[in-house]
Amino acid sequence: MKKPVLVTGASSGIGLATAQRLARDGWQVFGTSRTAAFGEVRDGLMMLPMNVDEEASVNDGIAWGLEQGPRLDAVVSNAGWALGGPREETTDGELQAQLDTHLLGPHRL
């Protein structure tokens, strides 16, 4: 039986590479993306929608994953996004959004 793992931010970049590697290594991977549909197969991965900025989205995604099997053996919290440019041009709202995703997102998960 494959061990189930949830990988957030699995639609591109490091999250996608991590999810694909885990799948090659024999894990049952559930990848998340804000744009995925429940049960969608993308790049060989079982996907589900999840936005770590929204508690209800995280709860729905975890509940769906647990319906697929009795447990999750691992979680890779990879969801994130980059904010570039000088601090003088960064708004408080942009900084708050970064904190919401990168600090509170893993906490919600």
PDB file of N, CA and C in Angstrom:
ATOM      1  N   MET A   1       0.846  -1.184   0.000  1.00  0.00           N
ATOM      2  CA  MET A   1       0.000   0.000   0.000  1.00  0.00           C
ATOM      3  C   MET A   1       0.889   1.245   0.000  1.00  0.00           C
ATOM      4  N   LYS A   2       0.595   2.149  -0.907  1.00  0.00           N
ATOM      5  CA  LYS A   2       1.366   3.383  -0.990  1.00  0.00           C
ATOM      6  C   LYS A   2       1.042   4.298   0.183  1.00  0.00           C
ATOM      7  N   LYS A   3       2.059   4.965   0.704  1.00  0.00           N
ATOM      8  CA  LYS A   3       1.845   5.931   1.768  1.00  0.00           C
ATOM      9  C   LYS A   3       1.344   7.240   1.160  1.00  0.00           C
ATOM     10  N   PRO A   4       0.243   7.801   1.687  1.00  0.00           N
ATOM     11  CA  PRO A   4      -0.298   9.037   1.137  1.00  0.00           C
ATOM     12  C   PRO A   4       0.415  10.274   1.682  1.00  0.00           C
ATOM     13  N   VAL A   5       0.675  11.220   0.784  1.00  0.00           N
ATOM     14  CA  VAL A   5       1.309  12.485   1.137  1.00  0.00           C
ATOM     15  C   VAL A   5       0.556  13.618   0.443  1.00  0.00           C
ATOM     16  N   LEU A   6       0.406  14.734   1.123  1.00  0.00           N
ATOM     17  CA  LEU A   6      -0.218  15.938   0.581  1.00  0.00           C
ATOM     18  C   LEU A   6       0.890  16.953   0.330  1.00  0.00           C
ATOM     19  N   VAL A   7       0.960  17.479  -0.889  1.00  0.00           N
ATOM     20  CA  VAL A   7       1.963  18.479  -1.252  1.00  0.00           C
ATOM     21  C   VAL A   7       1.238  19.740  -1.696  1.00  0.00           C
ATOM     22  N   THR A   8       1.360  20.821  -0.928  1.00  0.00           N
ATOM     23  CA  THR A   8       0.737  22.078  -1.342  1.00  0.00           C
ATOM     24  C   THR A   8       1.635  22.766  -2.368  1.00  0.00           C
ATOM     25  N   GLY A   9       1.009  23.565  -3.205  1.00  0.00           N
ATOM     26  CA  GLY A   9       1.760  24.280  -4.232  1.00  0.00           C
ATOM     27  C   GLY A   9       2.359  23.360  -5.276  1.00  0.00           C
ATOM     28  N   ALA A  10       1.640  22.304  -5.626  1.00  0.00           N
ATOM     29  CA  ALA A  10       2.171  21.279  -6.537  1.00  0.00           C
ATOM     30  C   ALA A  10       1.884  21.564  -8.005  1.00  0.00           C
ATOM     31  N   SER A  11       1.479  22.771  -8.341  1.00  0.00           N
ATOM     32  CA  SER A  11       1.150  23.061  -9.737  1.00  0.00           C
ATOM     33  C   SER A  11       2.358  23.475 -10.560  1.00  0.00           C
ATOM     34  N   SER A  12       3.454  23.868  -9.909  1.00  0.00           N
ATOM     35  CA  SER A  12       4.635  24.295 -10.667  1.00  0.00           C
ATOM     36  C   SER A  12       5.854  24.334  -9.744  1.00  0.00           C
ATOM     37  N   GLY A  13       6.987  24.547 -10.346  1.00  0.00           N
ATOM     38  CA  GLY A  13       8.216  24.788  -9.606  1.00  0.00           C
ATOM     39  C   GLY A  13       8.633  23.672  -8.666  1.00  0.00           C
ATOM     40  N   ILE A  14       9.131  24.056  -7.503  1.00  0.00           N
ATOM     41  CA  ILE A  14       9.640  23.107  -6.522  1.00  0.00           C
ATOM     42  C   ILE A  14       8.533  22.179  -6.030  1.00  0.00           C
ATOM     43  N   GLY A  15       7.331  22.686  -5.866  1.00  0.00           N
ATOM     44  CA  GLY A  15       6.222  21.847  -5.406  1.00  0.00           C
ATOM     45  C   GLY A  15       5.903  20.736  -6.389  1.00  0.00           C
ATOM     46  N   LEU A  16       5.863  21.075  -7.676  1.00  0.00           N
ATOM     47  CA  LEU A  16       5.605  20.071  -8.709  1.00  0.00           C
ATOM     48  C   LEU A  16       6.745  19.053  -8.755  1.00  0.00           C
ATOM     49  N   ALA A  17       7.981  19.525  -8.729  1.00  0.00           N
ATOM     50  CA  ALA A  17       9.135  18.620  -8.765  1.00  0.00           C
ATOM     51  C   ALA A  17       9.142  17.697  -7.550  1.00  0.00           C
ATOM     52  N   THR A  18       8.819  18.235  -6.387  1.00  0.00           N
ATOM     53  CA  THR A  18       8.772  17.427  -5.166  1.00  0.00           C
ATOM     54  C   THR A  18       7.683  16.371  -5.260  1.00  0.00           C
ATOM     55  N   ALA A  19       6.505  16.785  -5.702  1.00  0.00           N
ATOM     56  CA  ALA A  19       5.378  15.854  -5.821  1.00  0.00           C
ATOM     57  C   ALA A  19       5.695  14.737  -6.819  1.00  0.00           C
ATOM     58  N   GLN A  20       6.289  15.097  -7.947  1.00  0.00           N
ATOM     59  CA  GLN A  20       6.627  14.086  -8.950  1.00  0.00           C
ATOM     60  C   GLN A  20       7.698  13.130  -8.426  1.00  0.00           C
ATOM     61  N   ARG A  21       8.657  13.640  -7.692  1.00  0.00           N
ATOM     62  CA  ARG A  21       9.696  12.776  -7.119  1.00  0.00           C
ATOM     63  C   ARG A  21       9.093  11.806  -6.106  1.00  0.00           C
ATOM     64  N   LEU A  22       8.219  12.311  -5.237  1.00  0.00           N
ATOM     65  CA  LEU A  22       7.569  11.441  -4.259  1.00  0.00           C
ATOM     66  C   LEU A  22       6.755  10.350  -4.964  1.00  0.00           C
ATOM     67  N   ALA A  23       6.065  10.725  -6.036  1.00  0.00           N
ATOM     68  CA  ALA A  23       5.282   9.738  -6.797  1.00  0.00           C
ATOM     69  C   ALA A  23       6.205   8.667  -7.396  1.00  0.00           C
ATOM     70  N   ARG A  24       7.342   9.088  -7.958  1.00  0.00           N
ATOM     71  CA  ARG A  24       8.310   8.122  -8.518  1.00  0.00           C
ATOM     72  C   ARG A  24       8.872   7.204  -7.428  1.00  0.00           C
ATOM     73  N   ASP A  25       8.953   7.726  -6.211  1.00  0.00           N
ATOM     74  CA  ASP A  25       9.478   6.947  -5.084  1.00  0.00           C
ATOM     75  C   ASP A  25       8.421   6.075  -4.422  1.00  0.00           C
ATOM     76  N   GLY A  26       7.214   6.045  -4.993  1.00  0.00           N
ATOM     77  CA  GLY A  26       6.190   5.126  -4.513  1.00  0.00           C
ATOM     78  C   GLY A  26       5.148   5.697  -3.573  1.00  0.00           C
ATOM     79  N   TRP A  27       5.140   6.995  -3.356  1.00  0.00           N
ATOM     80  CA  TRP A  27       4.115   7.617  -2.510  1.00  0.00           C
ATOM     81  C   TRP A  27       2.832   7.822  -3.318  1.00  0.00           C
ATOM     82  N   GLN A  28       1.709   7.832  -2.634  1.00  0.00           N
ATOM     83  CA  GLN A  28       0.438   8.240  -3.238  1.00  0.00           C
ATOM     84  C   GLN A  28       0.335   9.741  -2.998  1.00  0.00           C
ATOM     85  N   VAL A  29       0.531  10.528  -4.047  1.00  0.00           N
ATOM     86  CA  VAL A  29       0.639  11.977  -3.908  1.00  0.00           C
ATOM     87  C   VAL A  29      -0.688  12.659  -4.199  1.00  0.00           C
ATOM     88  N   PHE A  30      -1.098  13.508  -3.277  1.00  0.00           N
ATOM     89  CA  PHE A  30      -2.212  14.423  -3.482  1.00  0.00           C
ATOM     90  C   PHE A  30      -1.599  15.815  -3.579  1.00  0.00           C
ATOM     91  N   GLY A  31      -1.623  16.389  -4.773  1.00  0.00           N
ATOM     92  CA  GLY A  31      -1.073  17.716  -4.968  1.00  0.00           C
ATOM     93  C   GLY A  31      -2.168  18.764  -4.870  1.00  0.00           C
ATOM     94  N   THR A  32      -1.812  19.944  -4.379  1.00  0.00           N
ATOM     95  CA  THR A  32      -2.802  21.013  -4.299  1.00  0.00           C
ATOM     96  C   THR A  32      -2.408  22.188  -5.180  1.00  0.00           C
ATOM     97  N   SER A  33      -3.439  22.873  -5.618  1.00  0.00           N
ATOM     98  CA  SER A  33      -3.293  24.086  -6.409  1.00  0.00           C
ATOM     99  C   SER A  33      -4.574  24.887  -6.249  1.00  0.00           C
ATOM    100  N   ARG A  34      -4.451  26.186  -6.278  1.00  0.00           N
ATOM    101  CA  ARG A  34      -5.659  27.020  -6.185  1.00  0.00           C
ATOM    102  C   ARG A  34      -6.570  26.821  -7.386  1.00  0.00           C
ATOM    103  N   THR A  35      -6.028  26.345  -8.510  1.00  0.00           N
ATOM    104  CA  THR A  35      -6.825  26.217  -9.739  1.00  0.00           C
ATOM    105  C   THR A  35      -7.235  24.789 -10.065  1.00  0.00           C
ATOM    106  N   ALA A  36      -6.895  23.838  -9.235  1.00  0.00           N
ATOM    107  CA  ALA A  36      -7.213  22.427  -9.512  1.00  0.00           C
ATOM    108  C   ALA A  36      -8.670  22.125  -9.172  1.00  0.00           C
ATOM    109  N   ALA A  37      -9.133  20.991  -9.679  1.00  0.00           N
ATOM    110  CA  ALA A  37     -10.449  20.453  -9.323  1.00  0.00           C
ATOM    111  C   ALA A  37     -10.225  19.161  -8.541  1.00  0.00           C
ATOM    112  N   PHE A  38     -11.157  18.833  -7.657  1.00  0.00           N
ATOM    113  CA  PHE A  38     -11.030  17.604  -6.883  1.00  0.00           C
ATOM    114  C   PHE A  38     -10.904  16.410  -7.823  1.00  0.00           C
ATOM    115  N   GLY A  39      -9.859  15.605  -7.637  1.00  0.00           N
ATOM    116  CA  GLY A  39      -9.668  14.402  -8.424  1.00  0.00           C
ATOM    117  C   GLY A  39      -9.061  14.604  -9.802  1.00  0.00           C
ATOM    118  N   GLU A  40      -8.762  15.843 -10.155  1.00  0.00           N
ATOM    119  CA  GLU A  40      -8.127  16.122 -11.446  1.00  0.00           C
ATOM    120  C   GLU A  40      -6.742  15.470 -11.467  1.00  0.00           C
ATOM    121  N   VAL A  41      -6.391  14.861 -12.587  1.00  0.00           N
ATOM    122  CA  VAL A  41      -5.043  14.320 -12.745  1.00  0.00           C
ATOM    123  C   VAL A  41      -4.260  15.310 -13.601  1.00  0.00           C
ATOM    124  N   ARG A  42      -3.177  15.815 -13.030  1.00  0.00           N
ATOM    125  CA  ARG A  42      -2.352  16.810 -13.708  1.00  0.00           C
ATOM    126  C   ARG A  42      -0.894  16.402 -13.543  1.00  0.00           C
ATOM    127  N   ASP A  43      -0.178  16.301 -14.631  1.00  0.00           N
ATOM    128  CA  ASP A  43       1.229  15.884 -14.603  1.00  0.00           C
ATOM    129  C   ASP A  43       1.404  14.576 -13.846  1.00  0.00           C
ATOM    130  N   GLY A  44       0.419  13.687 -13.971  1.00  0.00           N
ATOM    131  CA  GLY A  44       0.489  12.386 -13.323  1.00  0.00           C
ATOM    132  C   GLY A  44       0.157  12.384 -11.848  1.00  0.00           C
ATOM    133  N   LEU A  45      -0.309  13.505 -11.336  1.00  0.00           N
ATOM    134  CA  LEU A  45      -0.606  13.634  -9.904  1.00  0.00           C
ATOM    135  C   LEU A  45      -2.106  13.804  -9.683  1.00  0.00           C
ATOM    136  N   MET A  46      -2.618  13.219  -8.606  1.00  0.00           N
ATOM    137  CA  MET A  46      -4.000  13.454  -8.199  1.00  0.00           C
ATOM    138  C   MET A  46      -4.048  14.825  -7.523  1.00  0.00           C
ATOM    139  N   MET A  47      -4.833  15.725  -8.078  1.00  0.00           N
ATOM    140  CA  MET A  47      -4.867  17.104  -7.588  1.00  0.00           C
ATOM    141  C   MET A  47      -6.158  17.399  -6.835  1.00  0.00           C
ATOM    142  N   LEU A  48      -6.093  18.439  -6.029  1.00  0.00           N
ATOM    143  CA  LEU A  48      -7.273  18.957  -5.363  1.00  0.00           C
ATOM    144  C   LEU A  48      -7.093  20.448  -5.160  1.00  0.00           C
ATOM    145  N   PRO A  49      -8.200  21.179  -5.132  1.00  0.00           N
ATOM    146  CA  PRO A  49      -8.083  22.622  -4.942  1.00  0.00           C
ATOM    147  C   PRO A  49      -7.802  22.948  -3.486  1.00  0.00           C
ATOM    148  N   MET A  50      -6.870  23.859  -3.264  1.00  0.00           N
ATOM    149  CA  MET A  50      -6.619  24.337  -1.915  1.00  0.00           C
ATOM    150  C   MET A  50      -5.917  25.687  -1.991  1.00  0.00           C
ATOM    151  N   ASN A  51      -6.436  26.617  -1.216  1.00  0.00           N
ATOM    152  CA  ASN A  51      -5.806  27.918  -1.039  1.00  0.00           C
ATOM    153  C   ASN A  51      -5.461  28.015   0.441  1.00  0.00           C
ATOM    154  N   VAL A  52      -4.168  27.973   0.772  1.00  0.00           N
ATOM    155  CA  VAL A  52      -3.769  27.963   2.183  1.00  0.00           C
ATOM    156  C   VAL A  52      -4.089  29.277   2.888  1.00  0.00           C
ATOM    157  N   ASP A  53      -4.500  30.301   2.134  1.00  0.00           N
ATOM    158  CA  ASP A  53      -4.912  31.567   2.734  1.00  0.00           C
ATOM    159  C   ASP A  53      -6.332  31.499   3.303  1.00  0.00           C
ATOM    160  N   GLU A  54      -7.063  30.431   2.998  1.00  0.00           N
ATOM    161  CA  GLU A  54      -8.465  30.313   3.407  1.00  0.00           C
ATOM    162  C   GLU A  54      -8.682  29.037   4.222  1.00  0.00           C
ATOM    163  N   GLU A  55      -9.076  29.194   5.467  1.00  0.00           N
ATOM    164  CA  GLU A  55      -9.255  28.053   6.360  1.00  0.00           C
ATOM    165  C   GLU A  55     -10.248  27.032   5.812  1.00  0.00           C
ATOM    166  N   ALA A  56     -11.354  27.496   5.245  1.00  0.00           N
ATOM    167  CA  ALA A  56     -12.363  26.577   4.701  1.00  0.00           C
ATOM    168  C   ALA A  56     -11.789  25.757   3.553  1.00  0.00           C
ATOM    169  N   SER A  57     -10.968  26.369   2.718  1.00  0.00           N
ATOM    170  CA  SER A  57     -10.349  25.658   1.603  1.00  0.00           C
ATOM    171  C   SER A  57      -9.403  24.569   2.110  1.00  0.00           C
ATOM    172  N   VAL A  58      -8.619  24.885   3.130  1.00  0.00           N
ATOM    173  CA  VAL A  58      -7.719  23.890   3.721  1.00  0.00           C
ATOM    174  C   VAL A  58      -8.528  22.745   4.328  1.00  0.00           C
ATOM    175  N   ASN A  59      -9.560  23.076   5.089  1.00  0.00           N
ATOM    176  CA  ASN A  59     -10.395  22.048   5.708  1.00  0.00           C
ATOM    177  C   ASN A  59     -11.058  21.147   4.672  1.00  0.00           C
ATOM    178  N   ASP A  60     -11.582  21.745   3.592  1.00  0.00           N
ATOM    179  CA  ASP A  60     -12.218  20.956   2.532  1.00  0.00           C
ATOM    180  C   ASP A  60     -11.217  20.033   1.855  1.00  0.00           C
ATOM    181  N   GLY A  61     -10.021  20.543   1.595  1.00  0.00           N
ATOM    182  CA  GLY A  61      -8.998  19.738   0.940  1.00  0.00           C
ATOM    183  C   GLY A  61      -8.539  18.571   1.797  1.00  0.00           C
ATOM    184  N   ILE A  62      -8.311  18.830   3.072  1.00  0.00           N
ATOM    185  CA  ILE A  62      -7.891  17.758   3.984  1.00  0.00           C
ATOM    186  C   ILE A  62      -9.000  16.713   4.101  1.00  0.00           C
ATOM    187  N   ALA A  63     -10.240  17.166   4.231  1.00  0.00           N
ATOM    188  CA  ALA A  63     -11.369  16.233   4.344  1.00  0.00           C
ATOM    189  C   ALA A  63     -11.460  15.352   3.097  1.00  0.00           C
ATOM    190  N   TRP A  64     -11.285  15.948   1.909  1.00  0.00           N
ATOM    191  CA  TRP A  64     -11.335  15.164   0.677  1.00  0.00           C
ATOM    192  C   TRP A  64     -10.198  14.147   0.644  1.00  0.00           C
ATOM    193  N   GLY A  65      -9.005  14.564   1.019  1.00  0.00           N
ATOM    194  CA  GLY A  65      -7.873  13.653   1.037  1.00  0.00           C
ATOM    195  C   GLY A  65      -8.097  12.474   1.971  1.00  0.00           C
ATOM    196  N   LEU A  66      -8.684  12.736   3.122  1.00  0.00           N
ATOM    197  CA  LEU A  66      -8.942  11.661   4.080  1.00  0.00           C
ATOM    198  C   LEU A  66     -10.062  10.733   3.609  1.00  0.00           C
ATOM    199  N   GLU A  67     -10.941  11.220   2.739  1.00  0.00           N
ATOM    200  CA  GLU A  67     -11.965  10.353   2.148  1.00  0.00           C
ATOM    201  C   GLU A  67     -11.347   9.354   1.174  1.00  0.00           C
ATOM    202  N   GLN A  68     -10.177   9.688   0.617  1.00  0.00           N
ATOM    203  CA  GLN A  68      -9.519   8.809  -0.350  1.00  0.00           C
ATOM    204  C   GLN A  68      -8.805   7.643   0.342  1.00  0.00           C
ATOM    205  N   GLY A  69      -8.528   7.797   1.601  1.00  0.00           N
ATOM    206  CA  GLY A  69      -7.850   6.770   2.385  1.00  0.00           C
ATOM    207  C   GLY A  69      -7.975   7.120   3.860  1.00  0.00           C
ATOM    208  N   PRO A  70      -7.553   6.246   4.718  1.00  0.00           N
ATOM    209  CA  PRO A  70      -7.796   6.473   6.136  1.00  0.00           C
ATOM    210  C   PRO A  70      -6.872   7.498   6.790  1.00  0.00           C
ATOM    211  N   ARG A  71      -5.810   7.944   6.071  1.00  0.00           N
ATOM    212  CA  ARG A  71      -4.862   8.828   6.737  1.00  0.00           C
ATOM    213  C   ARG A  71      -4.001   9.557   5.708  1.00  0.00           C
ATOM    214  N   LEU A  72      -3.254  10.520   6.203  1.00  0.00           N
ATOM    215  CA  LEU A  72      -2.153  11.127   5.461  1.00  0.00           C
ATOM    216  C   LEU A  72      -0.896  10.840   6.266  1.00  0.00           C
ATOM    217  N   ASP A  73       0.109  10.275   5.643  1.00  0.00           N
ATOM    218  CA  ASP A  73       1.350   9.961   6.347  1.00  0.00           C
ATOM    219  C   ASP A  73       2.321  11.132   6.379  1.00  0.00           C
ATOM    220  N   ALA A  74       2.188  12.052   5.438  1.00  0.00           N
ATOM    221  CA  ALA A  74       3.109  13.192   5.397  1.00  0.00           C
ATOM    222  C   ALA A  74       2.433  14.376   4.714  1.00  0.00           C
ATOM    223  N   VAL A  75       2.914  15.560   5.044  1.00  0.00           N
ATOM    224  CA  VAL A  75       2.469  16.794   4.413  1.00  0.00           C
ATOM    225  C   VAL A  75       3.713  17.612   4.064  1.00  0.00           C
ATOM    226  N   VAL A  76       3.773  18.087   2.833  1.00  0.00           N
ATOM    227  CA  VAL A  76       4.835  18.993   2.407  1.00  0.00           C
ATOM    228  C   VAL A  76       4.173  20.345   2.169  1.00  0.00           C
ATOM    229  N   SER A  77       4.459  21.290   3.043  1.00  0.00           N
ATOM    230  CA  SER A  77       3.871  22.622   2.955  1.00  0.00           C
ATOM    231  C   SER A  77       4.766  23.482   2.065  1.00  0.00           C
ATOM    232  N   ASN A  78       4.382  23.592   0.795  1.00  0.00           N
ATOM    233  CA  ASN A  78       5.222  24.245  -0.191  1.00  0.00           C
ATOM    234  C   ASN A  78       4.556  25.458  -0.836  1.00  0.00           C
ATOM    235  N   ALA A  79       3.278  25.684  -0.580  1.00  0.00           N
ATOM    236  CA  ALA A  79       2.576  26.790  -1.241  1.00  0.00           C
ATOM    237  C   ALA A  79       3.264  28.112  -0.920  1.00  0.00           C
ATOM    238  N   GLY A  80       3.406  28.943  -1.917  1.00  0.00           N
ATOM    239  CA  GLY A  80       4.023  30.242  -1.688  1.00  0.00           C
ATOM    240  C   GLY A  80       4.088  31.052  -2.968  1.00  0.00           C
ATOM    241  N   TRP A  81       4.491  32.284  -2.798  1.00  0.00           N
ATOM    242  CA  TRP A  81       4.660  33.168  -3.944  1.00  0.00           C
ATOM    243  C   TRP A  81       5.689  34.228  -3.586  1.00  0.00           C
ATOM    244  N   ALA A  82       6.287  34.809  -4.604  1.00  0.00           N
ATOM    245  CA  ALA A  82       7.375  35.769  -4.398  1.00  0.00           C
ATOM    246  C   ALA A  82       6.873  37.197  -4.547  1.00  0.00           C
ATOM    247  N   LEU A  83       7.446  38.061  -3.749  1.00  0.00           N
ATOM    248  CA  LEU A  83       7.179  39.495  -3.815  1.00  0.00           C
ATOM    249  C   LEU A  83       8.523  40.171  -4.005  1.00  0.00           C
ATOM    250  N   GLY A  84       8.688  40.859  -5.115  1.00  0.00           N
ATOM    251  CA  GLY A  84       9.976  41.487  -5.397  1.00  0.00           C
ATOM    252  C   GLY A  84       9.877  42.996  -5.428  1.00  0.00           C
ATOM    253  N   GLY A  85      11.019  43.630  -5.427  1.00  0.00           N
ATOM    254  CA  GLY A  85      11.077  45.073  -5.518  1.00  0.00           C
ATOM    255  C   GLY A  85      11.529  45.703  -4.218  1.00  0.00           C
ATOM    256  N   PRO A  86      11.841  46.976  -4.285  1.00  0.00           N
ATOM    257  CA  PRO A  86      12.307  47.666  -3.079  1.00  0.00           C
ATOM    258  C   PRO A  86      11.209  47.808  -2.035  1.00  0.00           C
ATOM    259  N   ARG A  87      11.592  47.794  -0.789  1.00  0.00           N
ATOM    260  CA  ARG A  87      10.644  47.911   0.328  1.00  0.00           C
ATOM    261  C   ARG A  87       9.804  49.173   0.209  1.00  0.00           C
ATOM    262  N   GLU A  88      10.391  50.224  -0.273  1.00  0.00           N
ATOM    263  CA  GLU A  88       9.670  51.501  -0.369  1.00  0.00           C
ATOM    264  C   GLU A  88       8.448  51.410  -1.286  1.00  0.00           C
ATOM    265  N   GLU A  89       8.457  50.428  -2.209  1.00  0.00           N
ATOM    266  CA  GLU A  89       7.353  50.270  -3.146  1.00  0.00           C
ATOM    267  C   GLU A  89       6.402  49.148  -2.739  1.00  0.00           C
ATOM    268  N   THR A  90       6.662  48.510  -1.610  1.00  0.00           N
ATOM    269  CA  THR A  90       5.832  47.404  -1.148  1.00  0.00           C
ATOM    270  C   THR A  90       4.781  47.940  -0.182  1.00  0.00           C
ATOM    271  N   THR A  91       3.534  47.569  -0.424  1.00  0.00           N
ATOM    272  CA  THR A  91       2.461  48.057   0.431  1.00  0.00           C
ATOM    273  C   THR A  91       2.292  47.146   1.648  1.00  0.00           C
ATOM    274  N   ASP A  92       1.653  47.677   2.671  1.00  0.00           N
ATOM    275  CA  ASP A  92       1.348  46.868   3.849  1.00  0.00           C
ATOM    276  C   ASP A  92       0.460  45.687   3.472  1.00  0.00           C
ATOM    277  N   GLY A  93      -0.446  45.900   2.527  1.00  0.00           N
ATOM    278  CA  GLY A  93      -1.323  44.820   2.086  1.00  0.00           C
ATOM    279  C   GLY A  93      -0.547  43.687   1.435  1.00  0.00           C
ATOM    280  N   GLU A  94       0.466  44.026   0.640  1.00  0.00           N
ATOM    281  CA  GLU A  94       1.298  42.996   0.019  1.00  0.00           C
ATOM    282  C   GLU A  94       2.082  42.215   1.068  1.00  0.00           C
ATOM    283  N   LEU A  95       2.611  42.917   2.046  1.00  0.00           N
ATOM    284  CA  LEU A  95       3.349  42.238   3.117  1.00  0.00           C
ATOM    285  C   LEU A  95       2.415  41.348   3.936  1.00  0.00           C
ATOM    286  N   GLN A  96       1.210  41.830   4.199  1.00  0.00           N
ATOM    287  CA  GLN A  96       0.239  41.026   4.941  1.00  0.00           C
ATOM    288  C   GLN A  96      -0.122  39.762   4.168  1.00  0.00           C
ATOM    289  N   ALA A  97      -0.272  39.890   2.846  1.00  0.00           N
ATOM    290  CA  ALA A  97      -0.585  38.729   2.012  1.00  0.00           C
ATOM    291  C   ALA A  97       0.555  37.708   2.057  1.00  0.00           C
ATOM    292  N   GLN A  98       1.806  38.180   2.054  1.00  0.00           N
ATOM    293  CA  GLN A  98       2.957  37.277   2.174  1.00  0.00           C
ATOM    294  C   GLN A  98       2.918  36.535   3.507  1.00  0.00           C
ATOM    295  N   LEU A  99       2.669  37.248   4.582  1.00  0.00           N
ATOM    296  CA  LEU A  99       2.592  36.610   5.903  1.00  0.00           C
ATOM    297  C   LEU A  99       1.443  35.604   5.953  1.00  0.00           C
ATOM    298  N   ASP A 100       0.337  35.953   5.329  1.00  0.00           N
ATOM    299  CA  ASP A 100      -0.819  35.060   5.350  1.00  0.00           C
ATOM    300  C   ASP A 100      -0.493  33.735   4.672  1.00  0.00           C
ATOM    301  N   THR A 101       0.169  33.793   3.522  1.00  0.00           N
ATOM    302  CA  THR A 101       0.513  32.583   2.792  1.00  0.00           C
ATOM    303  C   THR A 101       1.653  31.806   3.444  1.00  0.00           C
ATOM    304  N   HIS A 102       2.759  32.497   3.750  1.00  0.00           N
ATOM    305  CA  HIS A 102       3.976  31.819   4.172  1.00  0.00           C
ATOM    306  C   HIS A 102       4.056  31.510   5.659  1.00  0.00           C
ATOM    307  N   LEU A 103       3.332  32.206   6.488  1.00  0.00           N
ATOM    308  CA  LEU A 103       3.361  31.951   7.928  1.00  0.00           C
ATOM    309  C   LEU A 103       2.056  31.300   8.404  1.00  0.00           C
ATOM    310  N   LEU A 104       0.949  31.928   8.080  1.00  0.00           N
ATOM    311  CA  LEU A 104      -0.335  31.397   8.541  1.00  0.00           C
ATOM    312  C   LEU A 104      -0.805  30.206   7.724  1.00  0.00           C
ATOM    313  N   GLY A 105      -0.436  30.139   6.448  1.00  0.00           N
ATOM    314  CA  GLY A 105      -0.818  29.010   5.601  1.00  0.00           C
ATOM    315  C   GLY A 105      -0.354  27.679   6.167  1.00  0.00           C
ATOM    316  N   PRO A 106       0.928  27.528   6.498  1.00  0.00           N
ATOM    317  CA  PRO A 106       1.365  26.264   7.110  1.00  0.00           C
ATOM    318  C   PRO A 106       0.682  25.990   8.452  1.00  0.00           C
ATOM    319  N   HIS A 107       0.397  27.028   9.199  1.00  0.00           N
ATOM    320  CA  HIS A 107      -0.307  26.859  10.472  1.00  0.00           C
ATOM    321  C   HIS A 107      -1.704  26.306  10.220  1.00  0.00           C
ATOM    322  N   ARG A 108      -2.411  26.844   9.221  1.00  0.00           N
ATOM    323  CA  ARG A 108      -3.743  26.323   8.911  1.00  0.00           C
ATOM    324  C   ARG A 108      -3.666  24.860   8.481  1.00  0.00           C
ATOM    325  N   LEU A 109      -2.653  24.551   7.707  1.00  0.00           N
ATOM    326  CA  LEU A 109      -2.489  23.197   7.191  1.00  0.00           C
ATOM    327  C   LEU A 109      -2.221  22.222   8.323  1.00  0.00           C
TER     328      LEU A 109
END
